[in-house]
Short mmCIF file of C-alpha atoms in Angstrom, two decimals:
data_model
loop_
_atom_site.label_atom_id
_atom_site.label_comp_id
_atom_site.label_asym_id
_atom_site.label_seq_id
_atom_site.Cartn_x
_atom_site.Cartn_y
_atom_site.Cartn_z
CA UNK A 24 56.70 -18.50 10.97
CA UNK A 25 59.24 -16.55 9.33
CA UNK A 26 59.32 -13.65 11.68
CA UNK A 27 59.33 -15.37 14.61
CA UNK A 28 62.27 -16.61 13.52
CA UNK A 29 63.47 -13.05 12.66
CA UNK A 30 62.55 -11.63 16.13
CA UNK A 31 64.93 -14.45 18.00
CA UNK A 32 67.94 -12.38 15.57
CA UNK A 33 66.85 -9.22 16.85
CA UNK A 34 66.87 -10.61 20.26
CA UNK A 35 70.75 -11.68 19.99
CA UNK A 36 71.61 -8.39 18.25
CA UNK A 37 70.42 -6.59 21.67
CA UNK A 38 72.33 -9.16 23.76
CA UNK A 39 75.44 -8.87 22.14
CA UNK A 40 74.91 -4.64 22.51
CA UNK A 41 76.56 -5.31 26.64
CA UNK A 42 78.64 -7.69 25.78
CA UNK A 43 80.50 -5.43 23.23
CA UNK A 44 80.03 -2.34 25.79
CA UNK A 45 82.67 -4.77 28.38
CA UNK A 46 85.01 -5.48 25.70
CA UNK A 47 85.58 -2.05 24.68
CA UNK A 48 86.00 -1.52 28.37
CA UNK A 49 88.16 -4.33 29.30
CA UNK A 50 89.63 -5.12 25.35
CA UNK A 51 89.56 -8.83 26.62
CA UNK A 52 89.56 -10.58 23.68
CA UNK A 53 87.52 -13.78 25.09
CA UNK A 54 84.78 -10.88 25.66
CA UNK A 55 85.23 -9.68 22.33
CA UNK A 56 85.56 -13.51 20.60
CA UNK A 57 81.90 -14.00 22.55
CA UNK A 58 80.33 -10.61 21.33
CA UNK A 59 81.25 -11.06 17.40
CA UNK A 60 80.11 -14.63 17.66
CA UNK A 61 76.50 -13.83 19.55
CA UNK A 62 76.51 -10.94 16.96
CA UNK A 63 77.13 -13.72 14.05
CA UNK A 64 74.80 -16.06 15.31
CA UNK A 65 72.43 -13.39 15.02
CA UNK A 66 73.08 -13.01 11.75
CA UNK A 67 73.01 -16.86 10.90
CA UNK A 68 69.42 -16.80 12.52
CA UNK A 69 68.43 -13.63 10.64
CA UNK A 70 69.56 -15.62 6.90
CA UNK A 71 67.69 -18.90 8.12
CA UNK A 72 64.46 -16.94 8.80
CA UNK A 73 64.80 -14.65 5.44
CA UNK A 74 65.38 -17.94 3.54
CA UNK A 75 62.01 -19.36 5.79
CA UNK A 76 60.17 -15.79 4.05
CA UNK A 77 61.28 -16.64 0.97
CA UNK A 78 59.70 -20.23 0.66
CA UNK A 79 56.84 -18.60 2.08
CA UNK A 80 56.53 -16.46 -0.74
CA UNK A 81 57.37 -18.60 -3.59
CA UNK A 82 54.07 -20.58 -2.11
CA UNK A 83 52.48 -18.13 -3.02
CA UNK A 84 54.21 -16.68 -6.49
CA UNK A 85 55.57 -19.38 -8.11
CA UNK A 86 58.44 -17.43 -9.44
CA UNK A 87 61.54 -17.35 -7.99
CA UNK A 88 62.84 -14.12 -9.07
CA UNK A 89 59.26 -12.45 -7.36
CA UNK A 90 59.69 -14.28 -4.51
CA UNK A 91 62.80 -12.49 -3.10
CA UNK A 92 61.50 -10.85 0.24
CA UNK A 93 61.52 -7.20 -0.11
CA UNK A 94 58.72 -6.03 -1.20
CA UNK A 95 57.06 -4.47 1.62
CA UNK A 96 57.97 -2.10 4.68
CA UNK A 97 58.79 -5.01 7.22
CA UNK A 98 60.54 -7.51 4.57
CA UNK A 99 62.75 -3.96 3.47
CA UNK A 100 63.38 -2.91 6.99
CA UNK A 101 64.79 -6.90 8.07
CA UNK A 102 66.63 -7.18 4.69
CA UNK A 103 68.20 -3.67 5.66
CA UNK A 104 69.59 -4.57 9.13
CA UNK A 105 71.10 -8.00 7.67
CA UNK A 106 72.78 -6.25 5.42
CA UNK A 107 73.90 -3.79 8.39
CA UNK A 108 75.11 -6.64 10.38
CA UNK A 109 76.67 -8.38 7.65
CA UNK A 110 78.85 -5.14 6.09
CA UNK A 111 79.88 -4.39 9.91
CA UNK A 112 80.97 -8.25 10.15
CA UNK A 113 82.95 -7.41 7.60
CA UNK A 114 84.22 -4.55 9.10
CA UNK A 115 85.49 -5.95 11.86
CA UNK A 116 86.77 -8.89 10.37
CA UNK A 117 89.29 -7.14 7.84
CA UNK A 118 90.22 -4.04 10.53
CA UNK A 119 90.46 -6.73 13.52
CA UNK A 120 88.18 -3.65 15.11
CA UNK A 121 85.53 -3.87 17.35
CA UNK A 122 85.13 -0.52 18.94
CA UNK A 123 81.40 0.13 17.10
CA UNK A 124 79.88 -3.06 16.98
CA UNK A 125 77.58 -1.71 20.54
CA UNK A 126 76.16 0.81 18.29
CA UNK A 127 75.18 -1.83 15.25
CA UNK A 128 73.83 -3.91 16.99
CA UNK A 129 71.69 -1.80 19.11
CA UNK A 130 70.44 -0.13 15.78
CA UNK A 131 69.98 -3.32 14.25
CA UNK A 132 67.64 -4.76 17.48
CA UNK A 133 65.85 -1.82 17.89
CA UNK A 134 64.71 -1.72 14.34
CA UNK A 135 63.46 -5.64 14.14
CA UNK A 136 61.92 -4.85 17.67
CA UNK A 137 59.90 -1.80 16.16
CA UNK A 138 58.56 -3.88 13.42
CA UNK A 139 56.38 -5.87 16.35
CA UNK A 140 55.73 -2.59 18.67
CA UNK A 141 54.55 -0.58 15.67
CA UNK A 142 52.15 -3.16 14.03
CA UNK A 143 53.73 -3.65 10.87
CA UNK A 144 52.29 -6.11 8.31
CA UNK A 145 53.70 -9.33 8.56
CA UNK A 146 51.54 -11.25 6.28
CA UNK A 147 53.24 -12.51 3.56
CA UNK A 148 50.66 -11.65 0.18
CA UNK A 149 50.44 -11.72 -3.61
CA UNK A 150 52.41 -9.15 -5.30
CA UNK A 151 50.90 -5.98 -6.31
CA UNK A 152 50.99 -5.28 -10.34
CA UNK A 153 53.37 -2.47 -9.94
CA UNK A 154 56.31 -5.16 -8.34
CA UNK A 155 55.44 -8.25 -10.77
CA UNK A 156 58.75 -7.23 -12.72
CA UNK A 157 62.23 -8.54 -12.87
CA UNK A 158 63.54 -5.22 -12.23
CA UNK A 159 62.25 -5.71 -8.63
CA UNK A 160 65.04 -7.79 -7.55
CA UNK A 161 67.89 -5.58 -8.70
CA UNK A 162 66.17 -1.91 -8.14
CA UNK A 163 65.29 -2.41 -4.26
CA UNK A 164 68.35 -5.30 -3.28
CA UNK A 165 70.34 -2.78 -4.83
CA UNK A 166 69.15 0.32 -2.93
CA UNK A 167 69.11 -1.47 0.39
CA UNK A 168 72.52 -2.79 0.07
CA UNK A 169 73.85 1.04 -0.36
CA UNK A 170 71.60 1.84 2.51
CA UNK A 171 72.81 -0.70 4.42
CA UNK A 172 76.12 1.37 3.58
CA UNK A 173 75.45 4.65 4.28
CA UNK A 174 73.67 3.07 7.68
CA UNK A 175 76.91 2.24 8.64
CA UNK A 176 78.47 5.68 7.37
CA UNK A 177 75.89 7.20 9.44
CA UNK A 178 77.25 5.53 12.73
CA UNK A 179 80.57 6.33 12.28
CA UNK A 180 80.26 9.77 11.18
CA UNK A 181 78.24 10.79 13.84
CA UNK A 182 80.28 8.80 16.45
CA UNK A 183 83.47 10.92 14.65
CA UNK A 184 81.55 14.24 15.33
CA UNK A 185 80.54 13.77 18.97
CA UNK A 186 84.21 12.70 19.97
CA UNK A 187 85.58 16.00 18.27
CA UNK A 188 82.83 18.19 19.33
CA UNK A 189 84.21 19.74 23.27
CA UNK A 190 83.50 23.50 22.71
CA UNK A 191 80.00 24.18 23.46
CA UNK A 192 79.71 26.75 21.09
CA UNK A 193 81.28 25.20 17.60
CA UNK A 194 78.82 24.54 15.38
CA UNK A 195 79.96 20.70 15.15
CA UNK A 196 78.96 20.47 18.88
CA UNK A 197 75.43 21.84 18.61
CA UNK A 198 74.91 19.84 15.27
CA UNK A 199 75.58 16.57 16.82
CA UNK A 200 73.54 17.34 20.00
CA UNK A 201 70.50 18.98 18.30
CA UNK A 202 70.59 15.63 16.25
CA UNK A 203 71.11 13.31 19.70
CA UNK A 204 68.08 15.34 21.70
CA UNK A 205 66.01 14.97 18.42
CA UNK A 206 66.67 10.96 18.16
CA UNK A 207 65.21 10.69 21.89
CA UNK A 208 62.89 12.37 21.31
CA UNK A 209 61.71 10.58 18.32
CA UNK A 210 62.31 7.56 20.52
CA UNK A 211 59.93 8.41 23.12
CA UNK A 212 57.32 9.82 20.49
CA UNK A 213 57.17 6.39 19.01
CA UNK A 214 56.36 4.40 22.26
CA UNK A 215 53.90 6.90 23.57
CA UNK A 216 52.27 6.40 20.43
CA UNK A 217 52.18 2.33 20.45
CA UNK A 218 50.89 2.96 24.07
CA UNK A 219 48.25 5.05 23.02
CA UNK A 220 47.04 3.41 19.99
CA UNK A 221 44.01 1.90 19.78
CA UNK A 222 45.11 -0.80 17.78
CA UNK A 223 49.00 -1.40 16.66
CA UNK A 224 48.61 -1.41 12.95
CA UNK A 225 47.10 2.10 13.19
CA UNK A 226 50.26 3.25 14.46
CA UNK A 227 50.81 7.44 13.48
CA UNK A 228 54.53 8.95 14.05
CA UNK A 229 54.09 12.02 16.38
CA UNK A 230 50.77 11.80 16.33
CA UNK A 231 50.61 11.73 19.93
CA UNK A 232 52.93 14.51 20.51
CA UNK A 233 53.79 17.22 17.78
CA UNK A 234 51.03 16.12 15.03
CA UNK A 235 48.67 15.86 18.20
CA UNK A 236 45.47 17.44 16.84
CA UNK A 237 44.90 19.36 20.25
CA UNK A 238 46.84 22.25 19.82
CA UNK A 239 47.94 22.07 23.41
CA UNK A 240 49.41 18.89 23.66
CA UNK A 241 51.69 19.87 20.27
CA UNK A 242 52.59 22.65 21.84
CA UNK A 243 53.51 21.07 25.44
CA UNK A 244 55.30 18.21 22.95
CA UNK A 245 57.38 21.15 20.59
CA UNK A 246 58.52 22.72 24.53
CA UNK A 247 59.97 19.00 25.23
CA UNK A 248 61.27 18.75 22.15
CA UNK A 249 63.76 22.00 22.57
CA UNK A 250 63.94 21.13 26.49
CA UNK A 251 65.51 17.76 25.31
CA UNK A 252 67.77 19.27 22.86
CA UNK A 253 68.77 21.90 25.40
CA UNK A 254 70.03 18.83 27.83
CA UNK A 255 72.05 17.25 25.44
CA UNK A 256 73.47 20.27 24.66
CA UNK A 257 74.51 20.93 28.29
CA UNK A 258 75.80 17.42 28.73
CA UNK A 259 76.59 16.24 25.93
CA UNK A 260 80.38 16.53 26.51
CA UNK A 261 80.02 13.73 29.16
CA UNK A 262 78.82 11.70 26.31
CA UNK A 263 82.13 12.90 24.38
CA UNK A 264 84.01 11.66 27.35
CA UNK A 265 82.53 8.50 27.34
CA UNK A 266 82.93 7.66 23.57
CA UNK A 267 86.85 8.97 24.07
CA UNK A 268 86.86 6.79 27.15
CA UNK A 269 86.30 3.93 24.72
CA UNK A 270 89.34 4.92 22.60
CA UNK A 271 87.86 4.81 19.30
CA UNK A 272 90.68 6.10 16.85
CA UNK A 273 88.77 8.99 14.95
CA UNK A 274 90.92 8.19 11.85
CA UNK A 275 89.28 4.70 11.30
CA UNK A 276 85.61 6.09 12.12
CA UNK A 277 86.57 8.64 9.69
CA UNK A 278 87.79 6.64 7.47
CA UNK A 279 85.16 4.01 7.41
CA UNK A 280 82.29 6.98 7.32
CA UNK A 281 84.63 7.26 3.46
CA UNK A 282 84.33 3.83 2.25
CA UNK A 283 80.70 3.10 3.07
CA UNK A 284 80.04 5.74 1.06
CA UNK A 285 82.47 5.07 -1.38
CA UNK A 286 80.92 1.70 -1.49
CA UNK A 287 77.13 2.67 -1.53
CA UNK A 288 77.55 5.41 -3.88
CA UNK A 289 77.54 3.42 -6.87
CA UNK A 290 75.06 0.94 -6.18
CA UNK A 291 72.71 3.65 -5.14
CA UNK A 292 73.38 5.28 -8.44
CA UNK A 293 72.97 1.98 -10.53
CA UNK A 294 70.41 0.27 -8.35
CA UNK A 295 68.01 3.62 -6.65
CA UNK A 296 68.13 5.78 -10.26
CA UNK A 297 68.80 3.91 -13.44
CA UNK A 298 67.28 0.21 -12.53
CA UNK A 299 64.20 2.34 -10.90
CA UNK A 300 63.66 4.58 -13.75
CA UNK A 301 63.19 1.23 -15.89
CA UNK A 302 61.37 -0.02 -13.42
CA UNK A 303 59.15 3.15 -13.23
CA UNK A 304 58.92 2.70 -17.13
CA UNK A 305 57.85 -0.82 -17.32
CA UNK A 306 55.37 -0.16 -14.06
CA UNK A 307 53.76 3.27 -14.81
CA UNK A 308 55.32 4.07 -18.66
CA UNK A 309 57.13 6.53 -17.97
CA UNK A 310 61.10 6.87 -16.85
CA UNK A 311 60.96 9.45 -14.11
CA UNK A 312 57.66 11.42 -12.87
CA UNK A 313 58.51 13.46 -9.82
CA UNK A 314 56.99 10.92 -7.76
CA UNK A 315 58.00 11.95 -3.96
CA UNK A 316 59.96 9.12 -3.89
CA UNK A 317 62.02 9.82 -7.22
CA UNK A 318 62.46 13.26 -5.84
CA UNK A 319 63.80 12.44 -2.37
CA UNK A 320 66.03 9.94 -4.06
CA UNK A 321 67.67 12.67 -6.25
CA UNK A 322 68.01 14.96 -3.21
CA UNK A 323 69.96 11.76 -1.39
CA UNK A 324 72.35 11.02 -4.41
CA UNK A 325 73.28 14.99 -4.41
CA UNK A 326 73.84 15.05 -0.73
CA UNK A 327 76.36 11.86 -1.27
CA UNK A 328 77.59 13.02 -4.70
CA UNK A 329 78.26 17.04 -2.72
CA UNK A 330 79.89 14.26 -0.04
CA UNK A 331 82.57 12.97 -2.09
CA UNK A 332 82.88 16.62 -4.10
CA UNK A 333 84.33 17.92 -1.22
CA UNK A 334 86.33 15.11 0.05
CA UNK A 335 88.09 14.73 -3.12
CA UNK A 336 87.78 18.51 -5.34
CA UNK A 337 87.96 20.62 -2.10
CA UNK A 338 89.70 18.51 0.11
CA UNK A 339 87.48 18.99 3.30
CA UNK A 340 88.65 16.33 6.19
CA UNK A 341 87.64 15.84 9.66
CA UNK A 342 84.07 16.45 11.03
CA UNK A 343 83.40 18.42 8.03
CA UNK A 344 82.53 15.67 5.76
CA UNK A 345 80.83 13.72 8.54
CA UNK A 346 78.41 16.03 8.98
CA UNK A 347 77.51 15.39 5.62
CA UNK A 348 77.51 11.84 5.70
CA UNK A 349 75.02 12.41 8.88
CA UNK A 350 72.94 14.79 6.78
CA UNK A 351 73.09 11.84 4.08
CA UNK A 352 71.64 9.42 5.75
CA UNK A 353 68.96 11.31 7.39
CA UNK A 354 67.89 12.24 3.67
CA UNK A 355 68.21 8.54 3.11
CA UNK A 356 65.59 7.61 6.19
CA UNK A 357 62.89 10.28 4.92
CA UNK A 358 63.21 8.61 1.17
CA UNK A 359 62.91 5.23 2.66
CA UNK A 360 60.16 5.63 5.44
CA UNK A 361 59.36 9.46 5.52
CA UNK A 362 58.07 9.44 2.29
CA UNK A 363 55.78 6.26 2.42
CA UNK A 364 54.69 7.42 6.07
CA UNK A 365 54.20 11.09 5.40
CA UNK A 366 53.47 12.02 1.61
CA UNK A 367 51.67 9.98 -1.03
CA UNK A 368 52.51 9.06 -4.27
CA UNK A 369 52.94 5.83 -6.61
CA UNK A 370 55.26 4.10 -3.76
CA UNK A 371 52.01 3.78 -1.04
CA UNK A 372 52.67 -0.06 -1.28
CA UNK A 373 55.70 0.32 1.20
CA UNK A 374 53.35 1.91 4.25
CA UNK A 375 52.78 0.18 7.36
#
């Protein structure tokens, strides 16, 4: 199957995670030859099993064009991190840069490995009427390439604020550790609710802790919450000294945090808006809607388009503007999962 083959990627992308750790440690380059070619392997896996899930499809659609696997949450979510791993390949190829490839990869492992612990549909089925369109293939490769992009912007930029962020009290400080204590959080939300579950594929986000129904518990879960944020906040400049430790050169994070977005901009423009509102048209006859999904994809091309407004009209530099690309990609997540996990609307085919 498919997504066992998948799964084996997702495995390498979590070994190579130490093995790029000890090269940025020791910069031996035998280290570093071994952790871009696990990484790569990974990746070689991850095309062989995508190609595997798309003769499994055409099996069962005949058409080659509808056959493309991305038309559900876990075929989106593995076509996502293969384009993460292959842009930061990339990356490091044409910069002769390592120094964030432990971050990738852990992002990119941890987000095949959730597909298993949170029960997501692996079945590969007929095509609902709304995606039996040739649009398909450019609207969502298209807006999964850009996020693939602004994935990548996201890492840097927020690896870019945490290494400038010493003084307690500066707002880029408390930003980047109110985000930090909120991601473990989130983190250990999600595997007290696979533990608790009855049954994996009925899965709820938080509904364990903060969307507990017992008013207790939520409230017990909202006090961890802030007593979570408040430790990063007290220690989050030995995380600063770590990441410094590692000497990253803020410039290229910087600088990369740009050109992902740069990059994705466009294609997000193209690809999210105008190739879905035809879709939307040919689907549901009509070109936009205010479908919660439209919507949040507006909001996420003004937060990029303010992004590059002030980078290039107003000049901001530094942590400034990757805060916004931070902000930008957290937009990006709630459009992409948020939305199909928390509100309803003519996108329910992409829930779990």
């Amino acid at each position: 199957m498919s997504y066992q083959i998948i799964s084996i990627a997702g495995l390498l992308y979590i070994l190579a995670m130490p093995i790029y750790i000890v090269y940025v440690l020791t910069k031996n380059n035998k280290v570093g030859y071994i952790a871009t070619a696990t990484l790569s392997f990974g990746a070689l896996i991850h095309i062989y099993g995508f190609i595997q899930r798309f003769k499994e499809m055409y099996a069962i659609n005949h058409s080659i064009m509808r056959s493309i696997p991305i038309t559900n949450l876990y075929e989106s979510l593995i076509f996502f991190v293969l384009c993460l791993i292959v842009g930061y390949l990339f990356i490091e190829w044409k910069y002769k840069k390592k120094s964030f490839g432990v971050f990738i990869s852990i992002v990119a492992g941890i987000t095949i490995g959730l597909t298993d612990l949170l029960g997501i549909s692996k079945e590969v089925q007929p095509l609902v009427p709304a995606l039996k369109s040739n649009w398909l293939l450019a609207h969502v490769t298209l807006s999964f390439i850009s996020y693939a992009a602004f994935g990548i912007s996201f890492i840097t930029g927020l690896l870019h604020v945490i290494m400038e962020s010493q003084d307690k009290k500066s707002f880029k400080y408390i930003f980047s550790t109110t985000l930090l204590g909120f991601m473990l959080f989130m983190f250990i939300s999600v595997i007290i609710d696979i533990i608790t579950a009855s049954n994996p594929k009925t899965v709820k986000i938080f509904h364990s802790t903060i969307g507990n129904p017992s008013v207790f518990i939520s409230i017990i879960s909202w006090m961890i919450l802030i007593f979570l944020i408040f430790i990063t906040w007290k220690f989050g400049h030995i995380l600063n000294k770590i990441l410094n430790s590692f000497k990253i050169d803020s410039n290229f994070l910087e600088d990369i945090t740009y050109k992902g977005i740069a990059f994705g901009f466009p294609i997000f423009t193209i690809g999210g808006l105008v190739f879905g509102a035809i879709w939307a048209d040919q689907a549901w006859g009509r070109y936009w809607g205010w479908d919660p999904k439209e919507t949040w994809s507006l909001i996420t091309w003004f937060v990029y388009a303010f992004y590059l407004h002030a980078k290039f009209i107003r000049g901001w530099r530094g942590t400034k503007t990757s805060m916004i690309a931070v902000v930008g990609f957290i937009v990006t997540i709630f459009t992409y999962l948020g939305v199909n996990l928390f509100l309803s609307g003519l996108h329910s085919y992409g829930s779990m």
